[in-house]
Amino acid sequence: MSEPNRSLEKSLANLQRTIEERTAKEGKPTEAEKPAHKTADIIQLPLWPEVTRGTPNSFLRGALFAAIQGKEREYFKGKILATRDGIKIRFTGMQLDQSDLDVWEQAAELARSHPLGNVCHFTIHGFLKALGRQTGKSQHEWLKDVLRRLMSSGVEITHGRYTYGGSLLEFIHDETAETYALRLNPTILGMYKAGWTAVDWDIRQKLRRKPLALWLHGYLSGDVENYDTKIETLHRLSGSKTKELWKFKQNLKNALADIEMATDGQIKATIEEDMVSFERLRTSTQTRHITKKSRKKALPK
């Protein structure tokens, strides 16, 4: 063997010995030191367009986030909430409203770029800006209250074959840095597998402080077919506190007018006696979905 080759071989042997000694000295990583997620175990939310907020249909098709004012909240203990067929929600905690849904949707927006179960960091100021809200002290306190309400809520949601049980989110607050670490339970993914909707965020911003219009927009966004619906059914599913149906009907007319304006006529509705008929301009994706469903129904059994 030539002199240069012997020198190279000796250098490689020394390098290998150094690596082995360092590995033996430092030891293998403990279970606690190993990465929390193997590549195969990474669970992430679906990717939706940034101008929307991905929301489970079970959140939109019933009274989990009710069409109420904050002052109308009640405390529920294991209450079965009104929902569409195929969904069952049992709820414990302070009643949630549409502003709480705004916060949850923004939390999901932050979480979608992280594996579920991992934390994502944010500041109260930045979160409020993303919601299109003011950033003063009162708004800081408002957001903290909403986060506490979502954290302390206990839900058991069954949608089809999927069931989720737990709180709606978890967080850690660093008082000094004024930052939050947010976490969504990985099993919330089941609610997305059961069906979810990309809700137009700009339209929700236009409808802010109009609880019934916000609820109706979410309800209609989560269903691509134009079903005629009884006013009484919408009253029940929305969780409205308006006791008289005639008064709710008037509120409904106003809410639908707000939606038509906010959507530039993309969603229209007609109320005749006790029924509401909806007319919506569908996207090409929605049209394909309905056509596919119709063909399946038409196939001979």
XYZ file of C-alpha atoms in Angstrom:
301
model
C 0.000 0.000 0.000
C 1.424 3.399 -0.915
C 2.268 5.982 1.728
C -0.664 8.349 0.859
C -3.155 5.467 1.113
C -1.768 4.389 4.508
C -2.081 7.966 5.742
C -5.716 8.207 4.564
C -6.584 4.848 6.135
C -5.035 5.952 9.428
C -7.009 9.226 9.382
C -10.291 7.415 8.749
C -9.587 4.967 11.565
C -8.886 7.828 13.970
C -12.100 9.583 12.930
C -14.159 6.411 13.453
C -12.570 5.892 16.915
C -13.389 9.511 17.892
C -17.056 9.100 16.860
C -17.377 5.833 18.817
C -15.790 7.349 21.957
C -18.060 10.416 21.794
C -21.171 8.262 21.310
C -20.215 6.046 24.276
C -19.526 9.093 26.457
C -22.747 10.961 25.603
C -24.901 7.848 25.677
C -28.034 7.070 23.717
C -30.975 9.498 24.012
C -33.551 8.644 26.661
C -37.236 8.219 25.774
C -37.878 11.757 27.010
C -35.154 13.098 24.707
C -36.449 11.401 21.590
C -38.561 13.481 19.190
C -42.221 13.588 20.170
C -43.333 12.597 16.660
C -41.861 10.120 14.237
C -42.440 11.041 10.621
C -45.124 8.355 10.293
C -46.902 9.592 13.436
C -47.242 13.245 12.424
C -50.910 14.283 12.471
C -51.830 17.604 10.925
C -55.011 19.467 10.111
C -56.100 19.720 6.477
C -54.662 22.616 4.487
C -57.262 25.220 3.573
C -56.834 28.549 1.735
C -55.543 31.388 3.939
C -58.638 33.486 3.168
C -60.786 30.845 4.877
C -60.923 29.050 8.216
C -61.265 25.271 8.236
C -64.076 24.329 10.625
C -65.592 20.905 11.433
C -69.175 20.657 10.162
C -70.267 19.511 13.621
C -69.334 23.025 14.838
C -71.538 24.631 12.181
C -74.667 22.472 12.066
C -76.002 23.004 15.549
C -75.945 25.056 18.726
C -72.380 24.410 19.936
C -71.530 28.028 19.024
C -74.952 29.565 19.448
C -76.497 32.652 17.832
C -76.630 34.570 21.125
C -75.246 37.695 22.757
C -72.540 37.214 25.376
C -74.838 38.425 28.164
C -77.284 35.603 27.334
C -74.865 32.796 28.177
C -75.955 29.966 30.439
C -73.952 27.313 32.277
C -74.684 23.813 31.000
C -73.916 20.516 32.709
C -73.959 17.576 30.331
C -76.583 19.227 28.140
C -77.498 17.673 24.788
C -77.354 20.508 22.270
C -79.613 20.899 19.234
C -77.899 19.584 16.082
C -78.652 18.279 12.617
C -79.322 14.558 12.190
C -76.164 12.456 12.310
C -74.490 14.662 14.929
C -74.762 14.495 18.718
C -73.138 17.001 21.105
C -73.111 16.796 24.906
C -71.727 19.961 26.496
C -70.535 21.036 29.952
C -69.404 24.597 30.624
C -70.296 28.200 29.936
C -72.301 28.475 26.724
C -70.277 29.410 23.632
C -71.235 32.010 21.028
C -70.083 33.115 17.580
C -67.232 35.283 18.884
C -65.883 32.166 20.619
C -66.022 30.396 17.248
C -63.970 33.219 15.700
C -61.259 32.588 18.295
C -61.362 28.806 17.853
C -61.130 29.154 14.071
C -58.108 31.445 14.378
C -56.516 28.985 16.827
C -57.018 26.208 14.248
C -55.474 28.482 11.612
C -52.345 28.796 13.764
C -52.296 25.080 14.593
C -52.644 23.811 11.033
C -48.944 24.370 10.243
C -47.889 22.271 13.266
C -48.348 18.577 14.045
C -51.452 18.231 16.229
C -50.443 17.845 19.860
C -47.490 20.221 19.432
C -47.711 23.807 20.624
C -47.767 26.983 18.541
C -46.824 30.338 20.027
C -48.561 33.678 19.608
C -49.014 37.058 21.264
C -52.370 38.449 22.364
C -51.695 41.546 20.252
C -51.041 39.537 17.079
C -54.033 37.278 17.660
C -56.368 40.241 18.064
C -55.003 41.815 14.871
C -55.727 38.567 13.006
C -59.303 38.725 14.313
C -59.630 42.288 12.986
C -60.151 43.632 16.511
C -58.711 46.539 18.478
C -55.674 45.769 20.621
C -56.378 47.761 23.796
C -56.453 46.409 27.346
C -60.181 45.575 27.323
C -59.744 43.501 24.159
C -56.762 41.706 25.703
C -58.950 40.744 28.661
C -61.785 39.732 26.339
C -59.521 37.320 24.444
C -58.162 35.826 27.666
C -61.742 35.182 28.807
C -62.590 33.452 25.523
C -59.492 31.229 25.736
C -60.408 30.257 29.301
C -63.973 29.486 28.209
C -62.800 27.258 25.352
C -60.272 25.535 27.609
C -62.792 24.834 30.372
C -65.549 23.591 28.053
C -66.079 19.847 28.070
C -67.535 18.459 24.848
C -68.475 15.009 23.616
C -69.141 15.256 19.890
C -70.242 12.323 17.764
C -70.437 12.831 14.011
C -71.023 9.656 12.056
C -68.502 7.058 13.207
C -66.177 9.604 14.846
C -66.395 10.769 18.464
C -64.304 13.477 20.135
C -64.300 14.007 23.890
C -62.317 16.711 25.666
C -61.763 20.450 25.847
C -61.707 22.603 22.736
C -58.117 23.774 23.252
C -55.289 24.002 25.810
C -52.852 26.849 26.453
C -49.959 28.061 28.597
C -49.616 31.783 29.304
C -46.245 33.468 29.895
C -47.237 36.576 31.876
C -43.845 38.263 31.529
C -43.464 37.835 27.780
C -47.236 38.195 27.157
C -47.114 35.144 24.910
C -49.282 32.055 24.724
C -48.484 28.476 23.774
C -51.550 26.879 22.181
C -52.311 23.178 21.735
C -55.125 21.290 19.979
C -55.799 17.678 20.959
C -54.710 15.349 18.093
C -58.024 13.460 18.310
C -59.854 16.585 17.083
C -58.744 15.390 13.633
C -61.636 12.920 13.753
C -64.073 15.818 13.513
C -62.357 16.949 10.315
C -62.482 13.426 8.917
C -66.232 13.429 9.560
C -66.532 16.547 7.383
C -65.287 20.129 7.424
C -65.848 23.435 5.640
C -63.530 26.254 4.562
C -65.498 29.230 5.906
C -64.917 32.573 4.165
C -63.050 34.675 6.739
C -63.688 38.034 5.077
C -67.439 37.484 5.169
C -67.303 36.566 8.854
C -65.447 39.818 9.453
C -68.225 41.755 7.678
C -70.893 40.063 9.829
C -69.172 40.660 13.164
C -71.484 41.488 16.090
C -74.442 39.951 14.210
C -74.748 36.561 15.921
C -77.648 35.141 13.928
C -76.148 36.216 10.580
C -72.800 34.680 11.589
C -74.431 31.428 12.629
C -76.517 31.242 9.428
C -73.482 31.928 7.254
C -71.576 29.088 8.924
C -74.602 26.799 8.708
C -75.059 27.482 4.987
C -71.318 27.277 4.284
C -71.247 23.787 5.785
C -73.936 22.437 3.444
C -73.617 22.654 -0.344
C -77.233 21.724 -1.059
C -80.105 24.215 -0.961
C -82.619 22.636 1.387
C -85.852 24.423 2.220
C -85.905 24.672 5.994
C -88.557 25.408 8.586
C -88.072 28.601 10.566
C -88.721 26.578 13.705
C -85.808 24.272 12.790
C -83.397 27.188 12.360
C -84.627 28.634 15.667
C -83.817 25.356 17.436
C -80.465 24.628 15.763
C -79.141 28.173 16.240
C -79.665 28.080 20.006
C -81.397 31.463 19.808
C -82.764 32.870 23.078
C -85.612 34.641 21.267
C -88.695 32.942 22.712
C -91.387 34.149 20.313
C -91.141 32.509 16.882
C -92.637 35.550 15.132
C -89.873 37.714 16.573
C -87.216 35.206 15.566
C -88.692 35.266 12.050
C -88.153 39.020 11.909
C -84.584 38.629 13.193
C -84.073 35.949 10.564
C -85.160 38.296 7.766
C -82.664 40.915 8.950
C -79.870 38.341 9.252
C -80.495 36.987 5.759
C -80.452 40.541 4.358
C -77.070 41.078 6.060
C -75.727 37.850 4.525
C -76.940 38.770 1.043
C -75.156 42.118 1.323
C -71.947 40.621 2.802
C -71.782 37.955 0.073
C -72.617 40.370 -2.780
C -75.731 38.363 -3.568
C -74.002 34.966 -3.581
C -76.487 33.800 -0.917
C -80.150 34.806 -1.107
C -83.209 33.588 0.742
C -86.977 33.801 0.522
C -89.285 33.413 3.524
C -92.810 32.185 2.918
C -94.967 31.514 5.955
C -92.987 29.052 8.085
C -90.348 28.040 5.484
C -87.067 29.516 4.234
C -85.829 28.795 0.709
C -82.147 29.400 -0.005
C -80.571 30.291 -3.327
C -76.806 30.192 -3.651
C -74.299 30.444 -6.466
C -72.208 27.295 -6.146
C -68.533 26.856 -6.893
C -67.500 24.303 -9.530
C -66.295 21.997 -6.721
C -69.675 22.137 -4.969
C -71.492 21.443 -8.255
C -69.330 18.356 -8.885
C -70.005 17.144 -5.327
C -73.791 17.411 -5.744
C -73.699 15.776 -9.180
C -71.669 12.885 -7.783
C -74.159 12.397 -4.924
C -77.102 12.483 -7.332
C -75.507 9.829 -9.551
C -74.945 7.544 -6.572
C -78.598 7.867 -5.537
C -79.686 7.104 -9.107
C -77.651 3.871 -9.371
C -79.804 0.693 -9.215
C -79.468 -1.296 -6.014
